[in-house]
Amino acid sequence: MKKIAIIGGGIIGMTLANYIDQKKYHVTLFDDPTGQATSASAGIISPWLSKRRNKQWYRLAKDGAGFFPKLIQDFQLDDTIYRQSGTLLLRPEKQLAELLALAEERKKNAPEIGTIKQLSAEQTQQELPLLRPHPALKVSGGGRLDGKAYLIQMHKLAEKKGVDFISQRAQLADTTTVIYGEKREVFDQIILTVGPHLKKLLAPLNYQVDLRPQKGQLLVFQTAFKNSGDFPVAMLDGEADLIPFSAGKILLGATHENEAAWDLKETPEAFEQLTNSTRKFLAEPERLLEQSFHYRVGTRAYTSDFAPFFGQLNDHLLVASGLGSSGLTTGPYIGYLLADYLNTGNANWQEYQKELSNYIQFEKTLASN
Ligand SMILES: Cc1cc2nc3c(=O)[nH]c(=O)nc-3n(C[C@H](O)[C@H](O)[C@H](O)COP(=O)(O)OP(=O)(O)OC[C@H]3O[C@@H](n4cnc5c(N)ncnc54)[C@H](O)[C@@H]3O)c2cc1C
């Protein structure tokens, strides 16, 4: 039986581990979760109304969102992990007609967007009583995923299937050898799903990777809204979004801090930024912003053109990274596509990305020194 190592246990690595055919491969997953994006994430799955012009990214994000019904069925994800809550987009009245037209157009190729409805200010407040009256667009197909709960479920299922987990930082000695602690182990294939750490991990093998880290912080409030589990997600007009989960838990996030890079400190500036931009949308701000809260901090991975990349780098290494701020949406599908490639040999991903060489280059000069 062939041996596979997955380095990185975020949303890609953990999904991949569960979809790999365990009759063909023995899988070992290495993960040191420091700064992990998946467990720090906000949870919004609603890519259809993005104004990004990158068509390959949009196809990937659309198909990633459309993949959720299969994901839910394959891994028994209950409401506490994923819920199709619907999404509200709060925008000034005059922008809503344009957004509605975009949504209707995109629905032709993405029926999973569900029903699209322009809401009056009062209807929006009825949908989400936290809010002041404000006009919005509602798409019923939008959802929210609890990244941490997803990983716990996927870990449990993968362990049952026979995946070995090693909670340690791993390095590469060469394209087939993983070093962890005092040990070295050789694998037939190694899949690197380490988010922004890919650059560091591949540097000793003389690969240059186009990636930068970005810090993200969000606030997790514990409120008295007992029915918060039924609330839709609200994408506010500005930096912050409201993502309600069950039992009164409501997330407010997230920051996008390029200069802070790898820093994982919780900062009062993030609290100020997120709460100040949200206050004007709330009916009774104190019912959210003055409740007990804690921070979540994680590091996203960005490429120069803000697009993800994934695929076979050489005979023994596969990679996936650069998911930016939409990786909960695209990550499970990327994990599935990589597993399908390992299981069947079919690489069904050309329509979703540029060539890998746009993001990773082998430096011959470095190698020959
Ligand atoms: C605050 C915040 C809010 C977000 N909100 C959303 C959202 O609402 N919707 C959405 O779609 N996306 C969102 N995202 C983006 C999304 O979370 C990420 O794009 C996605 O989780 C990236 O998944 P990944 O598997 O590539 O990386 P990660 O989740 O970062 O996983 C990589 C793992 O590899 C580990 N690792 C790294 N190096 C090594 C090593 N050498 N050895 C062992 N382990 C290693 C890391 O520590 C980590 O555990 C958000 C991100 C942040 C930070």
Coordinates of C-alpha atoms in Angstrom, one line a residue, residues 141-320:
G141 CA -28.7 29.6 -0.6
G142 CA -26.1 31.4 1.6
G143 CA -24.9 29.5 4.7
R144 CA -22.5 29.5 7.6
L145 CA -19.9 27.0 8.5
D146 CA -18.3 26.6 11.9
G147 CA -14.7 25.9 10.8
K148 CA -13.5 24.5 14.1
A149 CA -16.5 22.2 14.5
Y150 CA -16.0 21.0 11.0
L151 CA -12.4 20.1 11.7
I152 CA -13.4 18.2 14.9
Q153 CA -16.0 16.2 12.9
M154 CA -13.6 15.5 10.1
H155 CA -10.8 14.5 12.5
K156 CA -13.1 12.0 14.1
L157 CA -14.2 10.5 10.8
A158 CA -10.7 10.3 9.4
E159 CA -9.4 8.6 12.5
K160 CA -12.1 5.9 12.2
K161 CA -11.0 5.4 8.6
G162 CA -7.4 4.7 9.7
V163 CA -5.7 8.0 9.1
D164 CA -2.8 8.6 11.5
F165 CA -2.5 12.0 13.1
I166 CA 0.7 13.5 14.3
S167 CA 0.4 16.9 16.1
Q168 CA 3.8 18.2 15.3
R169 CA 5.4 20.7 13.0
A170 CA 6.9 18.9 9.9
Q171 CA 9.6 19.8 7.5
L172 CA 10.8 18.4 4.2
A173 CA 14.3 16.9 3.9
D174 CA 13.7 16.3 0.2
T175 CA 10.6 15.6 -2.0
T176 CA 9.8 12.3 -0.3
T177 CA 11.1 12.6 3.3
V178 CA 9.3 14.3 6.1
I179 CA 11.2 15.3 9.3
Y180 CA 9.2 15.7 12.5
G181 CA 10.8 16.0 16.0
E182 CA 13.8 13.6 15.9
K183 CA 12.2 11.4 13.2
R184 CA 12.4 11.1 9.4
E185 CA 9.9 9.1 7.3
V186 CA 9.7 8.5 3.6
F187 CA 6.4 8.7 1.7
D188 CA 5.3 8.0 -1.9
Q189 CA 3.3 11.3 -2.1
I190 CA 3.4 14.4 0.2
I191 CA 0.6 16.9 0.0
L192 CA 1.3 20.4 1.4
T193 CA -1.8 22.1 2.7
V194 CA -0.1 24.5 5.2
G195 CA -1.8 27.8 4.2
P196 CA 0.7 30.7 4.2
H197 CA 3.5 28.5 5.5
L198 CA 4.1 26.9 2.1
K199 CA 6.7 29.5 1.2
K200 CA 8.9 28.5 4.2
L201 CA 8.3 24.8 3.8
L202 CA 9.4 24.7 0.2
A203 CA 12.4 27.2 0.5
P204 CA 14.9 24.4 1.5
L205 CA 14.0 22.6 -1.7
N206 CA 14.7 25.8 -3.7
Y207 CA 11.2 26.6 -4.7
Q208 CA 10.1 30.3 -4.7
V209 CA 6.4 30.7 -3.7
D210 CA 4.3 33.8 -4.4
L211 CA 2.5 34.0 -1.0
R212 CA 2.1 36.5 1.8
P213 CA 0.5 36.1 5.2
Q214 CA -2.4 38.3 6.3
K215 CA -3.7 38.6 9.9
G216 CA -7.4 38.3 10.5
Q217 CA -9.1 39.0 13.8
L218 CA -12.8 38.7 14.8
L219 CA -14.9 38.9 17.9
V220 CA -17.1 36.1 19.3
F221 CA -20.0 37.6 21.4
Q222 CA -22.1 35.5 23.8
T223 CA -25.5 37.2 23.7
A224 CA -29.0 36.5 25.1
F225 CA -30.5 35.9 21.6
K226 CA -31.8 32.4 22.3
N227 CA -32.9 31.8 18.7
S228 CA -29.7 33.1 17.1
G229 CA -29.3 29.7 15.4
D230 CA -32.2 30.6 13.1
F231 CA -30.8 34.0 12.1
P232 CA -29.4 34.7 8.7
V233 CA -25.8 35.9 8.1
A234 CA -25.6 39.7 7.5
M235 CA -23.0 41.1 5.2
L236 CA -22.9 44.7 6.3
D237 CA -21.8 47.6 4.0
G238 CA -18.2 47.9 5.0
E239 CA -15.5 45.8 6.6
A240 CA -17.6 43.8 9.2
D241 CA -20.1 41.1 8.9
L242 CA -22.4 39.4 11.5
I243 CA -22.4 35.7 11.6
P244 CA -25.0 34.2 14.1
F245 CA -24.6 30.7 15.4
S246 CA -26.8 28.8 17.8
A247 CA -27.1 29.4 21.6
G248 CA -26.6 33.2 21.4
K249 CA -23.1 33.0 19.8
I250 CA -22.7 35.8 17.3
L251 CA -19.5 36.5 15.4
L252 CA -18.4 40.0 14.2
G253 CA -15.6 40.0 11.8
A254 CA -13.1 40.2 10.3
T255 CA -10.1 42.4 10.0
H256 CA -7.6 42.2 7.0
E257 CA -4.2 43.3 8.3
N258 CA -1.4 43.0 5.8
E259 CA 1.3 44.7 7.8
A260 CA 0.6 42.5 10.9
A261 CA 1.5 39.4 8.8
W262 CA 2.3 36.5 11.2
D263 CA 1.4 38.4 14.5
L264 CA -1.3 36.5 16.5
K265 CA -1.9 39.1 19.2
E266 CA -5.4 40.3 20.0
T267 CA -5.6 44.0 19.7
P268 CA -7.9 46.7 21.0
E269 CA -7.7 48.4 17.6
A270 CA -9.4 45.5 16.0
F271 CA -12.2 45.7 18.6
E272 CA -12.6 49.4 17.8
Q273 CA -12.5 49.0 14.1
L274 CA -15.1 46.1 14.0
T275 CA -17.5 47.6 16.6
N276 CA -17.4 51.2 15.3
S277 CA -18.2 50.2 11.8
T278 CA -21.1 48.0 13.0
R279 CA -22.8 50.2 15.6
K280 CA -24.8 52.2 13.1
F281 CA -26.4 49.0 11.7
L282 CA -27.7 47.8 15.1
A283 CA -31.1 48.4 16.7
E284 CA -29.8 48.2 20.3
P285 CA -26.0 48.1 20.0
E286 CA -25.5 47.2 23.7
R287 CA -27.3 43.8 23.2
L288 CA -24.4 42.7 21.1
L289 CA -21.4 45.0 21.6
E290 CA -21.5 45.2 25.4
Q291 CA -21.8 41.4 25.9
S292 CA -19.0 39.1 26.9
F293 CA -16.7 38.3 24.1
H294 CA -13.4 36.7 23.1
Y295 CA -11.2 37.1 20.0
R296 CA -10.2 34.7 17.3
V297 CA -7.0 35.4 15.4
G298 CA -5.7 33.5 12.3
T299 CA -3.4 34.0 9.3
R300 CA -4.7 33.9 5.8
A301 CA -2.6 33.1 2.7
Y302 CA -2.7 35.5 -0.3
T303 CA -1.1 35.3 -3.8
S304 CA -0.3 38.4 -5.8
D305 CA -3.4 38.0 -7.9
F306 CA -5.6 37.0 -4.8
A307 CA -6.3 33.6 -6.5
P308 CA -5.8 30.1 -5.0
F309 CA -3.6 27.5 -6.6
F310 CA -3.4 23.7 -6.2
G311 CA -2.1 20.7 -8.1
Q312 CA 0.9 18.4 -8.7
L313 CA 4.3 20.3 -8.2
N314 CA 6.6 17.4 -9.1
D315 CA 6.6 13.5 -9.0
H316 CA 6.1 13.4 -5.3
L317 CA 4.7 16.7 -4.1
L318 CA 1.2 18.2 -4.3
V319 CA 0.4 21.6 -3.1
A320 CA -2.7 23.8 -2.3

